[in-house]
PDB file of C-alpha atoms in Angstrom:
ATOM      1  CA  MET A  10      35.600  -9.469 -24.021  1.00 41.00           C
ATOM      2  CA  PRO A  11      37.897  -6.943 -22.552  1.00 43.00           C
ATOM      3  CA  PRO A  12      39.055  -7.319 -18.936  1.00 44.00           C
ATOM      4  CA  ILE A  13      38.121  -5.329 -15.974  1.00 47.00           C
ATOM      5  CA  GLY A  14      39.440  -1.767 -16.728  1.00 46.00           C
ATOM      6  CA  ASP A  15      39.042  -1.489 -20.310  1.00 48.00           C
ATOM      7  CA  HIS A  16      36.013  -0.187 -22.032  1.00 48.00           C
ATOM      8  CA  ALA A  17      32.559  -1.604 -21.296  1.00 52.00           C
ATOM      9  CA  PRO A  18      31.447  -4.368 -23.677  1.00 54.00           C
ATOM     10  CA  SER A  19      28.618  -3.193 -26.003  1.00 55.00           C
ATOM     11  CA  ALA A  20      25.301  -4.646 -26.070  1.00 50.00           C
ATOM     12  CA  ASP A  21      26.055  -6.320 -29.255  1.00 54.00           C
ATOM     13  CA  ASP A  22      29.280  -8.016 -27.688  1.00 60.00           C
ATOM     14  CA  LEU A  23      27.176  -9.249 -24.931  1.00 54.00           C
ATOM     15  CA  ALA A  24      24.235 -10.489 -27.007  1.00 49.00           C
ATOM     16  CA  ASN A  25      26.587 -12.391 -29.284  1.00 52.00           C
ATOM     17  CA  ARG A  26      28.114 -14.388 -26.367  1.00 59.00           C
ATOM     18  CA  ARG A  27      24.660 -15.346 -24.789  1.00 54.00           C
ATOM     19  CA  VAL A  28      23.234 -18.784 -25.431  1.00 64.00           C
ATOM     20  CA  LEU A  29      19.625 -17.754 -24.492  1.00 69.00           C
ATOM     21  CA  PRO A  30      17.907 -14.425 -24.902  1.00 78.00           C
ATOM     22  CA  ARG A  31      17.478 -12.207 -21.824  1.00 81.00           C
ATOM     23  CA  GLU A  32      14.406 -10.405 -20.857  1.00 88.00           C
ATOM     24  CA  PRO A  33      14.362  -7.018 -19.394  1.00 93.00           C
ATOM     25  CA  VAL A  34      13.453  -6.977 -15.667  1.00 96.00           C
ATOM     26  CA  ALA A  35      13.711  -4.605 -12.527  1.00 96.00           C
ATOM     27  CA  LEU A  36      14.112  -6.950  -9.648  1.00 96.00           C
ATOM     28  CA  SER A  37      15.677  -6.173  -6.235  1.00 97.00           C
ATOM     29  CA  ALA A  38      17.800  -9.103  -5.279  1.00 98.00           C
ATOM     30  CA  ALA A  39      20.902  -9.820  -3.292  1.00 98.00           C
ATOM     31  CA  VAL A  40      24.467 -11.074  -4.265  1.00 98.00           C
ATOM     32  CA  GLN A  41      26.993 -12.525  -2.179  1.00 98.00           C
ATOM     33  CA  PHE A  42      30.348 -12.950  -3.636  1.00 98.00           C
ATOM     34  CA  GLU A  43      32.877 -15.656  -2.779  1.00 96.00           C
ATOM     35  CA  GLY A  44      35.077 -14.790   0.141  1.00 94.00           C
ATOM     36  CA  GLU A  45      32.688 -12.032   1.538  1.00 95.00           C
ATOM     37  CA  SER A  46      30.834 -12.333   4.574  1.00 94.00           C
ATOM     38  CA  HIS A  47      27.607 -10.331   3.793  1.00 95.00           C
ATOM     39  CA  PRO A  48      25.430 -10.107   0.785  1.00 97.00           C
ATOM     40  CA  HIS A  49      24.916  -6.790  -1.279  1.00 96.00           C
ATOM     41  CA  ASP A  50      21.566  -5.374  -2.542  1.00 97.00           C
ATOM     42  CA  VAL A  51      21.443  -5.283  -6.273  1.00 98.00           C
ATOM     43  CA  MET A  52      19.155  -4.622  -9.034  1.00 98.00           C
ATOM     44  CA  VAL A  53      18.666  -7.331 -11.662  1.00 98.00           C
ATOM     45  CA  ARG A  54      18.134  -5.474 -14.968  1.00 97.00           C
ATOM     46  CA  ASN A  55      17.804  -8.631 -17.387  1.00 96.00           C
ATOM     47  CA  LEU A  56      17.353 -12.349 -16.778  1.00 96.00           C
ATOM     48  CA  SER A  57      17.365 -15.529 -18.752  1.00 95.00           C
ATOM     49  CA  ALA A  58      17.498 -19.186 -17.745  1.00 95.00           C
ATOM     50  CA  ASP A  59      21.345 -19.153 -18.003  1.00 96.00           C
ATOM     51  CA  GLY A  60      22.218 -15.702 -16.588  1.00 97.00           C
ATOM     52  CA  ALA A  61      21.443 -12.046 -15.651  1.00 97.00           C
ATOM     53  CA  MET A  62      22.926  -8.715 -15.573  1.00 97.00           C
ATOM     54  CA  ILE A  63      22.943  -7.007 -12.254  1.00 98.00           C
ATOM     55  CA  LEU A  64      23.668  -3.390 -11.297  1.00 98.00           C
ATOM     56  CA  CYS A  65      26.386  -3.417  -8.466  1.00 96.00           C
ATOM     57  CA  PRO A  66      28.718  -0.753  -7.565  1.00 93.00           C
ATOM     58  CA  ARG A  67      31.433  -3.479  -6.828  1.00 91.00           C
ATOM     59  CA  VAL A  68      34.403  -4.201  -9.214  1.00 93.00           C
ATOM     60  CA  MET A  69      34.643  -8.084  -9.426  1.00 96.00           C
ATOM     61  CA  GLU A  70      37.170 -10.382 -11.181  1.00 96.00           C
ATOM     62  CA  ILE A  71      35.814 -12.402 -13.966  1.00 97.00           C
ATOM     63  CA  GLY A  72      35.345 -15.988 -12.903  1.00 97.00           C
ATOM     64  CA  THR A  73      34.620 -15.085  -9.195  1.00 98.00           C
ATOM     65  CA  THR A  74      31.786 -17.366  -7.848  1.00 98.00           C
ATOM     66  CA  LEU A  75      28.550 -16.008  -6.308  1.00 98.00           C
ATOM     67  CA  THR A  76      25.065 -16.597  -4.947  1.00 98.00           C
ATOM     68  CA  LEU A  77      22.214 -14.520  -6.320  1.00 98.00           C
ATOM     69  CA  SER A  78      19.135 -14.524  -4.313  1.00 98.00           C
ATOM     70  CA  LEU A  79      16.231 -13.897  -6.596  1.00 97.00           C
ATOM     71  CA  PRO A  80      12.675 -13.303  -5.508  1.00 92.00           C
ATOM     72  CA  ALA A  81      10.471 -16.425  -5.969  1.00 92.00           C
ATOM     73  CA  VAL A  82      13.436 -18.453  -7.354  1.00 95.00           C
ATOM     74  CA  GLY A  83      15.834 -18.413  -4.296  1.00 96.00           C
ATOM     75  CA  GLU A  84      19.511 -18.919  -4.165  1.00 97.00           C
ATOM     76  CA  VAL A  85      21.331 -19.289  -7.562  1.00 98.00           C
ATOM     77  CA  ALA A  86      24.861 -20.225  -7.836  1.00 98.00           C
ATOM     78  CA  GLY A  87      26.816 -18.428 -10.604  1.00 98.00           C
ATOM     79  CA  THR A  88      30.098 -16.868 -11.617  1.00 98.00           C
ATOM     80  CA  VAL A  89      31.081 -13.274 -12.934  1.00 98.00           C
ATOM     81  CA  ALA A  90      31.214 -13.453 -16.604  1.00 97.00           C
ATOM     82  CA  TRP A  91      32.163  -9.690 -17.163  1.00 96.00           C
ATOM     83  CA  CYS A  92      32.323  -6.597 -15.068  1.00 96.00           C
ATOM     84  CA  ALA A  93      31.864  -3.039 -16.418  1.00 95.00           C
ATOM     85  CA  GLU A  94      30.572   0.402 -15.357  1.00 92.00           C
ATOM     86  CA  GLN A  95      28.720  -0.877 -12.166  1.00 95.00           C
ATOM     87  CA  ARG A  96      27.162  -3.883 -14.193  1.00 97.00           C
ATOM     88  CA  ILE A  97      27.995  -7.274 -13.681  1.00 98.00           C
ATOM     89  CA  GLY A  98      27.186 -10.196 -16.017  1.00 97.00           C
ATOM     90  CA  VAL A  99      26.361 -13.524 -14.193  1.00 98.00           C
ATOM     91  CA  ALA A 100      26.555 -16.922 -15.757  1.00 97.00           C
ATOM     92  CA  PHE A 101      24.312 -19.468 -13.703  1.00 97.00           C
ATOM     93  CA  ALA A 102      25.775 -22.754 -12.746  1.00 98.00           C
ATOM     94  CA  GLU A 103      22.471 -24.371 -13.562  1.00 97.00           C
ATOM     95  CA  PRO A 104      19.475 -23.122 -15.676  1.00 96.00           C
ATOM     96  CA  ILE A 105      16.676 -21.381 -13.918  1.00 96.00           C
ATOM     97  CA  ASP A 106      12.985 -20.770 -14.647  1.00 94.00           C
ATOM     98  CA  PRO A 107      13.009 -16.839 -15.272  1.00 92.00           C
ATOM     99  CA  SER A 108       9.395 -16.561 -15.373  1.00 91.00           C
ATOM    100  CA  GLN A 109       9.235 -17.355 -11.666  1.00 92.00           C
ATOM    101  CA  ALA A 110      11.238 -14.441 -10.833  1.00 87.00           C
ATOM    102  CA  SER A 111       9.849 -11.959 -13.224  1.00 68.00           C
ATOM    103  CA  GLY A 112       6.124 -13.222 -13.070  1.00 58.00           C
TER     104      GLY A 112
END
């Protein structure tokens, strides 16, 4: 996967790196990045037990730790897996039940 600043990863690149399939969603959420004092409102666009893609105007370094607050799930610890074109891939530290957030 290219580092920040290079071209955005293709959908095939991302899908090939995932362990579990992601379901498309449109969920309002909040993310707080390591070292920042306040959360940012984001939109979750896809979700699985082990990660998510969020829409966020921030450019974050791969490996940055974060907390994603999901509706009906609560706070989920994770790290930035990739970042491109106002999208951030999040890898969760522990699996979640995505049906709680999307249903």
